[in-house]
Short mmCIF file of C-alpha atoms in Angstrom, two decimals:
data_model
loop_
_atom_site.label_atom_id
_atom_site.label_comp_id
_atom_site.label_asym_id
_atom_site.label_seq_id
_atom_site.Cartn_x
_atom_site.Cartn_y
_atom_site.Cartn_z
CA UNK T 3 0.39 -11.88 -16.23
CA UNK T 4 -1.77 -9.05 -15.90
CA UNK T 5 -1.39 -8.72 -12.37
CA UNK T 6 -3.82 -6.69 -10.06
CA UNK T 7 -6.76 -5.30 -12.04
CA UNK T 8 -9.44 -3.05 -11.07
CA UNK T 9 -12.07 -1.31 -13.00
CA UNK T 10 -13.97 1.10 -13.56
CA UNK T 11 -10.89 3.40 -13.47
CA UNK T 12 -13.59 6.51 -12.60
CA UNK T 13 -16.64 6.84 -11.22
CA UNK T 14 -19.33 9.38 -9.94
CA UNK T 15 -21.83 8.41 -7.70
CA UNK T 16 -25.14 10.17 -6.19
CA UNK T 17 -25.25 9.96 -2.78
CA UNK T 18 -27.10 7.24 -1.72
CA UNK T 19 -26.59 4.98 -5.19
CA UNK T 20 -24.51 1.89 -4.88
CA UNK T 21 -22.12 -0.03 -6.88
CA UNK T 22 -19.39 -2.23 -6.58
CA UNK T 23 -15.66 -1.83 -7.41
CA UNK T 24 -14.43 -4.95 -9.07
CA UNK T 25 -10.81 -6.67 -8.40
CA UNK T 26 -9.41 -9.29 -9.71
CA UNK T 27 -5.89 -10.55 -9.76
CA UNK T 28 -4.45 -13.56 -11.63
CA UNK T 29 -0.90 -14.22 -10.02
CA UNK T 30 -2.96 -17.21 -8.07
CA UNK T 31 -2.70 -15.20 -4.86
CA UNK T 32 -4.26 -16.10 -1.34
CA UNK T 33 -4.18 -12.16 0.55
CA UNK T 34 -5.93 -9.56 -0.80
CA UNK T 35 -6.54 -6.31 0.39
CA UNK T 36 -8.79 -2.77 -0.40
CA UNK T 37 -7.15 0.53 1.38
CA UNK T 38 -8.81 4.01 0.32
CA UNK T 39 -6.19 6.91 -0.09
CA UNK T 40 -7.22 10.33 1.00
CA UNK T 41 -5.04 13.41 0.58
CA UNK T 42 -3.60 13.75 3.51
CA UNK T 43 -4.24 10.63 5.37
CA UNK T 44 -1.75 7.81 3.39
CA UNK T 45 -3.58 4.74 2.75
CA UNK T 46 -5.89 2.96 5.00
CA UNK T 47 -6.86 -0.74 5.15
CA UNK T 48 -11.21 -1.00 4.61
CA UNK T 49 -11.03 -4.43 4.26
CA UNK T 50 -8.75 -7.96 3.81
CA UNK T 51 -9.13 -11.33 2.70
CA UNK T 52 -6.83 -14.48 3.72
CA UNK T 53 -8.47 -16.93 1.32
CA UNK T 54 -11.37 -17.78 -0.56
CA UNK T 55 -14.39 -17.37 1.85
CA UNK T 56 -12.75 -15.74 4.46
CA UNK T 57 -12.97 -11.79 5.03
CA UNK T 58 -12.15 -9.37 8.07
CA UNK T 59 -12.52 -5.92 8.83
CA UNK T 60 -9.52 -3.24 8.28
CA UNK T 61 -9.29 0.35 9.92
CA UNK T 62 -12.36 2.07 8.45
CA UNK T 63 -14.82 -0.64 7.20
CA UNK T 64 -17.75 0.94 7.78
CA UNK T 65 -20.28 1.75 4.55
CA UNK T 66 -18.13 -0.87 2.62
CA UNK T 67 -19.18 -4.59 2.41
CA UNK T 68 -16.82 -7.41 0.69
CA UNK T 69 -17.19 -11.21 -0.02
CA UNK T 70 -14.33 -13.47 -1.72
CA UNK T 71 -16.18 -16.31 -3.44
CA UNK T 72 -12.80 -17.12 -5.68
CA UNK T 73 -9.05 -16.82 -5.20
CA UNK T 74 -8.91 -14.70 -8.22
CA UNK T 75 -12.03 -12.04 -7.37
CA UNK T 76 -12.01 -9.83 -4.50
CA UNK T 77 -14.64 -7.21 -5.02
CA UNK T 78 -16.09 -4.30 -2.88
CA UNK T 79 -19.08 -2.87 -2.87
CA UNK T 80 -20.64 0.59 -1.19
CA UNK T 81 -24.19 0.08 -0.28
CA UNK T 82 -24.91 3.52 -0.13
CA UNK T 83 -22.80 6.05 -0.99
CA UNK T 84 -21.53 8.88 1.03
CA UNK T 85 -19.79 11.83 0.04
CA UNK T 86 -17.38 11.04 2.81
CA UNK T 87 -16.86 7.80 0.64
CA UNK T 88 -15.02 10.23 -2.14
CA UNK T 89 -11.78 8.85 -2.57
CA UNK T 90 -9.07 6.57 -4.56
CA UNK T 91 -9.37 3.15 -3.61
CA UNK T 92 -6.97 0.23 -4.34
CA UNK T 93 -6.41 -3.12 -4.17
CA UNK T 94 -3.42 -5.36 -3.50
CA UNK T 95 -2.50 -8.89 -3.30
CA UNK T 96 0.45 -11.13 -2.14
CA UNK T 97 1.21 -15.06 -1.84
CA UNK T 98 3.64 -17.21 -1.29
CA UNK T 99 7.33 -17.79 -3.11
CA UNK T 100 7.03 -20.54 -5.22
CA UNK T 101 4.83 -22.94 -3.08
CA UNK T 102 6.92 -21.75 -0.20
CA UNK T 103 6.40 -19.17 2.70
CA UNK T 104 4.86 -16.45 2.42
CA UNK T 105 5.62 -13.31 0.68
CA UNK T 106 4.73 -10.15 2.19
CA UNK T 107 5.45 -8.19 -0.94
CA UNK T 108 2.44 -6.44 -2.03
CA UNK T 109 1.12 -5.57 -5.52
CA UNK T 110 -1.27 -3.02 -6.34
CA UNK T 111 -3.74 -2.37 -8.96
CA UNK T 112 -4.08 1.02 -10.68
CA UNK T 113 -6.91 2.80 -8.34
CA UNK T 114 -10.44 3.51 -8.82
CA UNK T 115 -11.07 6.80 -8.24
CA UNK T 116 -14.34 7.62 -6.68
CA UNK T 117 -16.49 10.69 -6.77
CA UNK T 118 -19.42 11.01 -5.12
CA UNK T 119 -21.65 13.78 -4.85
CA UNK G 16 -2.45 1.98 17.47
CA UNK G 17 0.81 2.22 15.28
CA UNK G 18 1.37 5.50 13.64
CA UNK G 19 3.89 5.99 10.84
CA UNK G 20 5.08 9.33 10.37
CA UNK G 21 6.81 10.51 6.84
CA UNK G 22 9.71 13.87 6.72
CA UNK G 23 10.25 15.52 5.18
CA UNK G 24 6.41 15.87 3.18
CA UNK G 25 8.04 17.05 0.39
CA UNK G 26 11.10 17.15 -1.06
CA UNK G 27 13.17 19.09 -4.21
CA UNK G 28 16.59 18.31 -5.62
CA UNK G 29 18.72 18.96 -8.44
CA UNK G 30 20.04 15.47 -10.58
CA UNK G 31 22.83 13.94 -8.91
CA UNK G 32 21.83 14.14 -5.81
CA UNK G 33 22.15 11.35 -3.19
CA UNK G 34 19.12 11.79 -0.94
CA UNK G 35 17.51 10.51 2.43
CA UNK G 36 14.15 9.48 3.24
CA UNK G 37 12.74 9.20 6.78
CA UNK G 38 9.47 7.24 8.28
CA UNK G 39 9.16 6.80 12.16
CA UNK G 40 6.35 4.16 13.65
CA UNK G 41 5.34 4.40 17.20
CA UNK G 42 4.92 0.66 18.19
CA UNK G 43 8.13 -1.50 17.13
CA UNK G 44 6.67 -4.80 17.35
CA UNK G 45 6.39 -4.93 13.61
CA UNK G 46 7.10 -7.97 11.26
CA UNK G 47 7.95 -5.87 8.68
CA UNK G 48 8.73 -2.76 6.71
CA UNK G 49 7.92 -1.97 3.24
CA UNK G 50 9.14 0.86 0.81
CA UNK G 51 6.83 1.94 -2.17
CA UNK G 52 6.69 4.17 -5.15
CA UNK G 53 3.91 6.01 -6.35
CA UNK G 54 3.91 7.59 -9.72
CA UNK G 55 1.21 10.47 -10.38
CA UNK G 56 -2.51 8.43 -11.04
CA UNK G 57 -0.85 5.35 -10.08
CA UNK G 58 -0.68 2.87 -8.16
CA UNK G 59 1.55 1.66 -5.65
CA UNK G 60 4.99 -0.39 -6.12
CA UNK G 61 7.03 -1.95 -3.82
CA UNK G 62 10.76 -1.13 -4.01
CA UNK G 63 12.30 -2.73 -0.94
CA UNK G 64 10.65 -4.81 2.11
CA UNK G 65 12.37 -5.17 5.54
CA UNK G 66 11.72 -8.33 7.82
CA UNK G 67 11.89 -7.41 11.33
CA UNK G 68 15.00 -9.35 11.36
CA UNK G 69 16.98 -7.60 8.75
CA UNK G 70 18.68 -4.34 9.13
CA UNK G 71 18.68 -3.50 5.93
CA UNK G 72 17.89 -4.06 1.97
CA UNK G 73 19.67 -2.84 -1.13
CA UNK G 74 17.94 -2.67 -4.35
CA UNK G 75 20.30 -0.79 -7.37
CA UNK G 76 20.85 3.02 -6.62
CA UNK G 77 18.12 1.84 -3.40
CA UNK G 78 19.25 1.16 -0.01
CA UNK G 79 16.62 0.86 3.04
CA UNK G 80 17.35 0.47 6.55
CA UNK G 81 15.70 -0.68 9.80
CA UNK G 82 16.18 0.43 13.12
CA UNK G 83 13.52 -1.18 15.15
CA UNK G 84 14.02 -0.71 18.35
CA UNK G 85 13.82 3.26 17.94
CA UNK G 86 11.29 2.90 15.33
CA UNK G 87 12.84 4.40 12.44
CA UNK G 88 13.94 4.03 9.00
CA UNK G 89 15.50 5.64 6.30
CA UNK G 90 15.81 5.50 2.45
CA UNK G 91 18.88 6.66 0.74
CA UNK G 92 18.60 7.57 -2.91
CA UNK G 93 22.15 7.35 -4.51
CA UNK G 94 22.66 9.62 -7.61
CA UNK G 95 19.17 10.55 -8.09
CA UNK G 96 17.60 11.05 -11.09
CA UNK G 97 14.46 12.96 -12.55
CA UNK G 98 12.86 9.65 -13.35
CA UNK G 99 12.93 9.21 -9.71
CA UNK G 100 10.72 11.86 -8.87
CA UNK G 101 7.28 10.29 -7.14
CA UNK G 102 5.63 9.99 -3.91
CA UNK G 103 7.42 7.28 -1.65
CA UNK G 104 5.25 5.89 1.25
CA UNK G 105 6.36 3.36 3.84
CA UNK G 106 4.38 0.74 5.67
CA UNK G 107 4.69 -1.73 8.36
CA UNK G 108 3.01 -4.78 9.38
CA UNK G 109 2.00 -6.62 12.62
CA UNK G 110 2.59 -10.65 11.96
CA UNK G 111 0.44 -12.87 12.03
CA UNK G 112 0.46 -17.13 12.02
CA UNK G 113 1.88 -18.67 9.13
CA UNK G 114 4.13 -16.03 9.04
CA UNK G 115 2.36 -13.30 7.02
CA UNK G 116 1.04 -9.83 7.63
CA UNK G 117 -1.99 -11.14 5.51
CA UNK G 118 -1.30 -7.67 3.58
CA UNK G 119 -2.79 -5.52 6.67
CA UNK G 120 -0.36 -2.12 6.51
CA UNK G 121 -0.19 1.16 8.31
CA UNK G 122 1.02 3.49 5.82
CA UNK G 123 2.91 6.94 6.83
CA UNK G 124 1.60 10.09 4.50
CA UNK G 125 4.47 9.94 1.94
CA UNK G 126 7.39 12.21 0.74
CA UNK G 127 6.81 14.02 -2.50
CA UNK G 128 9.91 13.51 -3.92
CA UNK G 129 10.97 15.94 -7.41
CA UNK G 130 14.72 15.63 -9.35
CA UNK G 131 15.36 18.73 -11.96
CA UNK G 132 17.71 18.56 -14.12
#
């Protein structure tokens, strides 16, 4: 298994230019999750998803719109970028044991990390 | 809203050391606690997750406990090693039904942990 995947890696935006930060995981997952990290601040939720088709908002969603169309996809994308939007963002996923309960452990994918200027 | 609080920020020790790691959250009605690693450019892995229920987890030369009802854990580091130098962030989660945190975290700031030979 791959895991959690995320791409690009880097970017560098204009302010004002969109684009869209892909995820994708392939451990057949139902949660996913995008937090931005900020020095200083930890890791904050943007945005979550409990299943294909559903989405809420996290602790700072503004500027940041998601949809979830497949269990393996969850991607994000910045409408118009601020440079308040500079940052490392990740995604993470977690399911459930075998079939079973739920599994709160979460995995992350390596971080996009987001410039913009 | 729950705030999770990291000491010390930063952290230097010579190899052999057994260490301790604190993180403090203001509201106790969590479902669980979660321990992760962060390596320089990285992203996040989980070491050790907490139920509510549990007092505490042991993973190898890991060992995590919970004190919920004065809002505090602690990781102890037995015979550490330079390999174990990275950031370590904690996290908790509210519940929510079907037994889940859905992957919504508060994250504390993070101890910047470094092991010199």
């Amino acid at each position: 298994n791959a895991g959690v995947t995320q791409t690009p890696k880097f970017q560098v935006l204009k302010t004002g230019q969109s684009m869209t930060l892909q995820c994708a995981q392939d451990m057949n997952h139902e949660y996913m999750s995008w937090y931005r990290q900020d020095p200083g601040m930890g890791l904050r939720l943007i945005h979550y998803s409990v299943g294909a088709g559903i989405t809420d908002q996290g602790e700072v969603p503004n500027g940041y719109n998601v949809s979830r169309s497949t269990t393996e996809d969850f991607p994000l994308r910045l409408l118009s970028a601020a440079p308040s939007q500079t940052s490392v963002y990740f995604c993470a996923s977690s399911g459930r044991l075998a079939g079973l309960r739920p599994s709160d452990e979460q995995y992350f994918g390596p971080g996009t990390r987001l410039t913009v200027t | 809203k729950q705030e999770v609080t990291q000491i010390p920020a930063a952290l230097s020790v010579p190899e052999g050391e057994n260490l301790v790691l604190n993180c403090s959250f203001t509201d106790s009605a969590i479902y669980n606690l979660q321990w992760f690693r962060q390596d320089p450019g990285k992203g996040l892995t989980s070491l050790l997750l907490i139920q509510s229920s549990q007092r505490e987890q042991t993973s190898g030369r890991l060992n995590a406990s919970l004190d919920k009802s004065s809002g505090r854990s602690t990781l102890y580091i037995a015979a550490s090693q330079p390999g174990d130098s990275a950031t370590y962030l904690c996290a908790v989660s509210r519940g929510a039904a079907g037994g889940t945190s859905y992957g919504k975290l508060t994250f504390g700031q993070g101890t910047i942990l470094t092991v010199h030979p």
